[in-house]
Amino acid sequence: MLGSCAAALAALATRSALAEDRQPLQEDEPQAREFSYVNNASKVDPKKFPDFKPGDRCSKCQIYEDGPDEMGGCPLFPKRLVAAAGWCTSFG
């Protein structure tokens, strides 16, 4: 039992350390442009992206991973952090 707790704590510490080593994704990066990523979902043009709904944001996406300071991970952008308030065309 104690070993399981120690392993879980080590995994959480490693995940946290990895999140802190990643840099925020910039909107002008090629991969960000590929998915029309924006740091602030209020910038999304609903006419251009009809699937966007008010209130959609990275932190509500199924694949968003909580991270530090209103940032989090996303499997679409490995080694980067996305803004919790952001949005991209892969929102789901």
Short mmCIF file of C-alpha atoms in Angstrom, two decimals, residues 5-8 12-13 18 20-21 23 40 44 49 51 55-56 59 62 73-74 77 80 84-85 87 90-91:
data_model
loop_
_atom_site.label_atom_id
_atom_site.label_comp_id
_atom_site.label_asym_id
_atom_site.label_seq_id
_atom_site.Cartn_x
_atom_site.Cartn_y
_atom_site.Cartn_z
CA CYS A 5 1.14 5.78 -2.69
CA ALA A 6 4.80 6.58 -3.28
CA ALA A 7 4.51 5.58 -6.93
CA ALA A 8 1.42 7.75 -7.39
CA LEU A 12 2.28 13.33 -10.11
CA ALA A 13 5.57 15.08 -9.38
CA LEU A 18 7.16 18.07 -17.24
CA GLU A 20 6.60 23.33 -16.01
CA ASP A 21 9.37 22.57 -18.54
CA GLN A 23 6.75 26.62 -23.07
CA ASN A 40 -8.17 33.63 -26.01
CA VAL A 44 -12.71 33.26 -32.46
CA PHE A 49 -15.71 28.64 -37.40
CA ASP A 51 -18.74 24.84 -34.83
CA GLY A 55 -18.03 29.21 -23.73
CA ASP A 56 -15.89 26.75 -25.69
CA SER A 59 -9.99 23.91 -20.40
CA GLN A 62 -11.88 16.43 -23.54
CA GLY A 73 -1.13 20.31 -21.92
CA CYS A 74 -2.69 19.13 -25.14
CA PHE A 77 0.82 20.26 -29.20
CA ARG A 80 3.96 22.96 -25.32
CA ALA A 84 -6.94 27.34 -20.55
CA ALA A 85 -8.87 30.22 -22.14
CA TRP A 87 -9.41 27.39 -28.44
CA SER A 90 -10.05 20.32 -32.66
CA PHE A 91 -12.15 21.36 -29.66
#
